[in-house]
Amino acid sequence: MPFKRYVEIGRIALVNYGKDYGKLVVIVDVIDQNRALVDAPDMVRGQMNFKRLTLTDIKIDIKRVPNKKTLIAAMEAADVKSKWENSSWGRKLIVQKKRASLNDFDRFKVMLAKIKKAGVVRQELAKLKKETA
Amino acid sequence: MSYKFHQFQVVGRALPTESDEQPKIYRMKLWATNEVRAKSKFWYYLRKLKKVKKSNGQMLAINEIFEKNPTTIKNYGIWLRYQSRTGYHNMYKEYRDTTLNGSIEQMYTEMASRHRVRHHCIQVIKTATIPAKLCKRESTKQFHNSKIKFPLVFKKVRPPTRKLKTTYKASRPNLFV
């Protein structure tokens, strides 16, 4: 199986450890075997070890080390935010965040919704069973 | 990013005597972990170059030097003199890093690992920012590629905080990137 996600200039990565955990950053340049220069619209350009990054499928078209304005423009052009939020990985993370931020009343509402959904599914299943029986 | 080694500019001179009212002032740029060590290092080097010691000299200024552009990548060449088990040798090493302090730290750790040379046996002779054309080492030149592209071959699976670390895991990790 060949590799599909490469470390390259313009690759979007997710930070999976450390202070910037959960952020989407752009790989702007490669320092050496283990480190990349990363940048994001809301942080100062800095170096990060590849061990802290998980590569995504998204890639934007930039030159080596663009300035902040060019970077933000390129991210808008490639529509990184919506691509991420519509991808299955991005959606999963959003759901996880939502679940973690629920309060007790919200969890109660979720429980009621789950029961209702299960009831509807069971009714449909009973109908189908009756037809085949 | 906190660095172990800080760069200091130390300025000192011999104390004025009747024979020499205005002794020459010497300035050194050196690396040390803190200011106290930097001052001590200054006298160590100055003793080897001029006939002056800490007891008949005075420190005029000590300032820390910070990196001007810590957000750009540079190629650093470091000339050093180190003591091995059999004698003194000179060496030239190249590093790619964003700051000079970072590359000095890389140098110290590499010398310790590759040559078993401890920190106090290394003297930095000179450092310079090298433009890409003049780099000598293949290991730095291989990153001088504006269309650099390589896959990460092996994914290290680790919990996002050390608190979530457990000794036993329910399933084997997936190491494919």
Coordinates of C-alpha atoms in Angstrom, one line a residue:
Chain A
M1 CA 0.0 0.0 0.0
P2 CA 1.8 3.2 -1.0
F3 CA 1.6 6.3 1.1
K4 CA -1.1 8.9 0.4
R5 CA -0.3 11.6 2.9
Y6 CA 3.0 13.3 2.5
V7 CA 4.8 15.9 4.5
E8 CA 5.0 18.7 2.0
I9 CA 4.7 22.5 2.0
G10 CA 1.0 23.2 2.3
R11 CA 0.0 20.0 4.0
I12 CA -2.6 20.5 6.7
A13 CA -1.9 18.6 9.9
L14 CA -3.7 18.2 13.2
V15 CA -1.7 18.7 16.4
N16 CA -2.1 15.7 18.6
Y17 CA 0.0 16.6 21.6
G18 CA 1.0 19.6 23.6
K19 CA -0.1 23.1 24.1
D20 CA -1.8 23.4 20.7
Y21 CA -3.7 20.2 20.9
G22 CA -6.5 19.9 18.4
K23 CA -5.4 22.8 16.2
L24 CA -5.2 22.5 12.4
V25 CA -1.8 23.8 11.2
V26 CA -0.2 24.2 7.9
I27 CA 3.3 22.8 7.3
V28 CA 5.1 25.8 5.9
D29 CA 8.6 24.4 5.7
V30 CA 10.7 21.5 6.7
I31 CA 13.5 22.1 9.2
D32 CA 15.0 18.6 9.2
Q33 CA 14.1 15.0 9.5
N34 CA 12.1 15.5 12.6
R35 CA 10.8 19.0 12.7
A36 CA 8.6 21.2 10.6
L37 CA 7.9 24.9 10.6
V38 CA 4.2 25.2 11.1
D39 CA 1.8 28.1 10.9
A40 CA -1.9 28.7 11.6
P41 CA -4.0 31.9 11.4
D42 CA -4.2 32.2 15.1
M43 CA -0.6 31.3 16.2
V44 CA 2.9 32.6 15.8
R45 CA 4.9 30.6 13.2
G46 CA 6.9 28.1 15.1
Q47 CA 8.6 24.7 14.9
M48 CA 7.0 21.5 15.8
N49 CA 8.1 17.9 15.9
F50 CA 6.4 15.5 13.4
K51 CA 5.6 13.3 16.4
R52 CA 3.1 16.0 17.5
L53 CA 1.4 16.2 14.1
T54 CA -1.0 13.9 12.4
L55 CA -1.2 14.6 8.6
T56 CA -4.6 15.1 7.0
D57 CA -5.8 14.7 3.4
I58 CA -6.1 18.4 2.9
K59 CA -3.3 20.3 1.1
I60 CA -3.2 24.0 0.1
D61 CA -1.2 25.7 -2.5
I62 CA 1.4 27.9 -1.0
K63 CA 5.1 28.7 -1.6
R64 CA 7.7 28.1 1.0
V65 CA 7.1 30.2 4.2
P66 CA 4.4 32.6 3.1
N67 CA 3.6 35.6 5.2
K68 CA 0.5 35.5 7.3
K69 CA -1.8 37.4 4.9
T70 CA -0.9 35.1 2.0
L71 CA -1.4 32.1 4.2
I72 CA -4.8 33.1 5.3
A73 CA -5.8 34.0 1.7
A74 CA -4.6 30.5 0.5
M75 CA -6.5 28.8 3.3
E76 CA -9.7 30.7 2.3
A77 CA -9.2 29.8 -1.3
A78 CA -8.8 26.1 -0.6
D79 CA -11.7 26.3 1.9
V80 CA -9.9 24.3 4.5
K81 CA -12.4 25.0 7.2
S82 CA -15.4 23.6 5.4
K83 CA -13.4 20.7 3.9
W84 CA -12.4 19.7 7.4
E85 CA -15.8 20.1 9.0
N86 CA -17.4 18.0 6.2
S87 CA -14.8 15.3 6.3
S88 CA -15.7 12.3 8.5
W89 CA -12.6 12.8 10.7
G90 CA -13.5 16.5 11.3
R91 CA -17.2 15.6 12.0
K92 CA -16.2 13.0 14.5
L93 CA -14.0 15.5 16.4
I94 CA -16.9 18.1 16.4
V95 CA -19.2 15.5 17.9
Q96 CA -16.7 14.5 20.5
K97 CA -16.3 18.1 21.5
K98 CA -20.1 18.6 21.7
R99 CA -20.5 15.5 23.8
A100 CA -17.8 16.6 26.2
S101 CA -19.5 20.0 26.7
L102 CA -23.0 18.7 27.5
N103 CA -24.4 19.5 30.9
D104 CA -26.8 17.2 32.8
F105 CA -29.9 18.6 31.2
D106 CA -28.5 18.2 27.7
R107 CA -27.6 14.6 28.5
F108 CA -31.2 14.1 29.7
K109 CA -32.5 15.5 26.4
V110 CA -30.0 13.2 24.5
M111 CA -31.3 10.2 26.5
L112 CA -35.0 11.0 25.5
A113 CA -34.0 11.5 21.9
K114 CA -32.2 8.1 21.9
I115 CA -35.2 6.3 23.4
K116 CA -37.5 8.0 20.8
K117 CA -35.2 7.0 17.9
A118 CA -35.0 3.4 19.2
G119 CA -38.8 3.3 19.5
V120 CA -39.2 4.4 15.9
V121 CA -36.6 1.9 14.6
R122 CA -38.3 -0.9 16.6
Q123 CA -41.7 -0.1 15.1
E124 CA -40.4 -0.2 11.6
L125 CA -38.6 -3.5 12.3
A126 CA -41.9 -4.9 13.7
K127 CA -43.7 -3.9 10.5
L128 CA -41.1 -5.5 8.3
K129 CA -41.2 -8.7 10.4
K130 CA -45.0 -8.8 10.0
E131 CA -44.8 -8.5 6.3
T132 CA -42.3 -11.4 5.9
A133 CA -44.0 -13.6 8.4
Chain B
M1 CA 10.7 27.1 23.2
S2 CA 13.1 27.2 26.1
Y3 CA 16.7 26.6 25.3
K4 CA 19.3 25.2 27.7
F5 CA 22.1 27.3 26.3
H6 CA 21.7 31.1 26.1
Q7 CA 24.0 33.3 24.1
F8 CA 25.6 36.2 26.1
Q9 CA 27.7 39.1 25.2
V10 CA 30.3 39.7 27.9
V11 CA 32.5 42.7 28.1
G12 CA 35.4 43.1 30.4
R13 CA 38.9 44.5 30.9
A14 CA 41.9 44.4 33.2
L15 CA 41.8 46.7 36.2
P16 CA 43.5 50.0 35.5
T17 CA 47.0 50.3 37.0
E18 CA 49.6 53.1 37.3
S19 CA 51.4 51.7 34.2
D20 CA 48.2 51.2 32.2
E21 CA 45.5 53.8 32.8
Q22 CA 43.2 52.7 30.0
P23 CA 43.4 48.9 29.6
K24 CA 42.0 47.5 26.4
I25 CA 38.3 46.4 26.6
Y26 CA 37.5 42.9 25.4
R27 CA 34.1 41.6 24.2
M28 CA 33.2 38.0 23.8
K29 CA 30.1 36.3 22.6
L30 CA 29.7 32.9 24.3
W31 CA 27.1 30.3 25.3
A32 CA 26.3 29.3 28.8
T33 CA 23.3 28.1 30.7
N34 CA 23.1 31.2 32.9
E35 CA 24.8 34.6 33.5
V36 CA 27.0 33.4 36.3
R37 CA 28.4 30.6 34.1
A38 CA 28.9 33.1 31.2
K39 CA 31.0 35.4 33.3
S40 CA 33.1 32.5 34.5
K41 CA 33.6 31.3 30.9
F42 CA 34.6 34.8 29.8
W43 CA 37.5 34.8 32.3
Y44 CA 38.5 31.3 31.3
Y45 CA 38.8 32.3 27.7
L46 CA 40.4 35.7 28.3
R47 CA 43.0 34.1 30.6
K48 CA 44.1 32.0 27.6
L49 CA 44.3 34.9 25.3
K50 CA 45.6 37.8 27.4
K51 CA 47.5 38.2 30.7
V52 CA 44.5 39.0 32.8
K53 CA 42.6 37.1 35.5
K54 CA 39.3 37.6 37.3
S55 CA 41.2 38.9 40.3
N56 CA 42.8 41.7 38.4
G57 CA 40.0 42.4 36.0
Q58 CA 36.6 43.8 36.0
M59 CA 33.4 42.9 34.2
L60 CA 31.9 45.8 32.4
A61 CA 28.7 44.4 30.9
I62 CA 26.9 41.2 30.3
N63 CA 23.8 41.0 28.0
E64 CA 21.8 38.2 26.7
I65 CA 21.6 38.0 22.9
F66 CA 18.3 36.9 21.5
E67 CA 17.5 35.5 18.1
K68 CA 16.4 38.2 15.7
N69 CA 14.2 36.0 13.5
P70 CA 13.1 32.9 15.4
T71 CA 10.4 32.1 12.8
T72 CA 12.7 31.5 9.8
I73 CA 14.9 28.5 9.1
K74 CA 18.6 29.0 8.8
N75 CA 21.6 26.8 8.2
Y76 CA 24.1 27.2 11.0
G77 CA 27.8 26.2 10.7
I78 CA 29.6 25.7 13.9
W79 CA 33.3 25.5 14.3
L80 CA 34.4 23.9 17.5
R81 CA 37.4 22.5 19.4
Y82 CA 36.8 19.5 21.6
Q83 CA 38.8 17.3 23.8
S84 CA 38.6 13.6 23.1
R85 CA 40.2 10.8 25.0
T86 CA 43.4 11.1 23.0
G87 CA 43.8 14.9 22.3
Y88 CA 42.2 18.0 21.0
H89 CA 40.5 18.2 17.6
N90 CA 38.8 20.8 15.6
M91 CA 35.5 20.2 13.9
Y92 CA 33.0 21.9 11.7
K93 CA 29.4 20.9 12.0
E94 CA 26.2 22.1 10.2
Y95 CA 22.7 22.3 11.6
R96 CA 19.4 23.4 10.3
D97 CA 17.4 25.2 12.9
T98 CA 15.3 28.3 13.5
T99 CA 17.6 29.8 16.2
L100 CA 21.3 29.8 16.9
N101 CA 20.7 28.7 20.5
G102 CA 18.7 25.7 19.2
S103 CA 21.5 24.7 16.9
I104 CA 24.1 25.0 19.7
E105 CA 22.0 22.8 21.8
Q106 CA 21.8 20.3 18.9
M107 CA 25.5 20.5 18.6
Y108 CA 26.1 19.7 22.3
T109 CA 23.8 16.8 22.3
E110 CA 25.2 15.4 19.0
M111 CA 28.8 15.6 20.3
A112 CA 27.8 13.9 23.4
S113 CA 26.0 11.1 21.6
R114 CA 28.4 10.6 18.6
H115 CA 31.7 11.3 20.2
R116 CA 31.0 10.9 24.0
V117 CA 32.3 14.5 24.5
R118 CA 30.9 16.2 27.5
H119 CA 29.8 19.8 27.5
H120 CA 32.8 21.2 29.4
C121 CA 35.2 19.7 26.9
I122 CA 33.8 21.6 24.0
Q123 CA 34.8 25.1 23.0
V124 CA 32.8 27.0 20.3
I125 CA 35.3 28.8 18.1
K126 CA 32.9 30.4 15.6
T127 CA 29.3 30.2 14.4
A128 CA 27.9 31.5 11.2
T129 CA 24.7 31.5 9.3
I130 CA 25.5 29.7 6.0
P131 CA 23.5 30.4 2.9
A132 CA 22.2 27.3 1.2
K133 CA 24.8 27.3 -1.6
L134 CA 27.7 27.1 0.7
C135 CA 26.6 24.2 2.9
K136 CA 29.0 21.4 3.0
R137 CA 27.1 18.5 4.6
E138 CA 24.7 16.3 2.6
S139 CA 22.5 15.9 5.6
T140 CA 21.6 19.6 5.6
K141 CA 21.7 20.0 1.8
Q142 CA 19.0 17.3 1.4
F143 CA 16.5 19.7 2.9
H144 CA 17.3 22.5 0.5
N145 CA 14.4 21.6 -1.7
S146 CA 11.5 23.9 -2.2
K147 CA 9.3 21.0 -3.3
I148 CA 10.3 18.7 -0.5
K149 CA 8.0 15.8 0.0
F150 CA 8.3 12.7 2.0
P151 CA 5.8 10.4 3.8
L152 CA 5.9 9.8 7.5
V153 CA 6.6 6.1 7.6
F154 CA 5.7 5.2 11.1
K155 CA 3.0 6.7 13.3
K156 CA 3.8 6.9 17.0
V157 CA 0.6 6.3 18.9
R158 CA 0.5 8.1 22.2
P159 CA -2.1 9.6 24.4
P160 CA -2.6 13.4 24.1
T161 CA -1.6 14.0 27.7
R162 CA 0.6 12.1 30.1
K163 CA -2.3 11.8 32.4
L164 CA -4.1 9.4 30.0
K165 CA -1.1 7.1 29.9
T166 CA -1.9 3.5 30.9
T167 CA 0.3 0.4 31.2
Y168 CA -2.1 -1.9 29.4
K169 CA -4.1 -1.2 26.3
A170 CA -7.2 -3.1 25.1
S171 CA -6.0 -3.5 21.5
R172 CA -2.8 -3.4 19.5
P173 CA -2.1 0.1 18.0
N174 CA -2.4 0.8 14.3
L175 CA 1.1 2.1 13.2
F176 CA 0.2 2.9 9.6
V177 CA 0.2 6.6 9.1

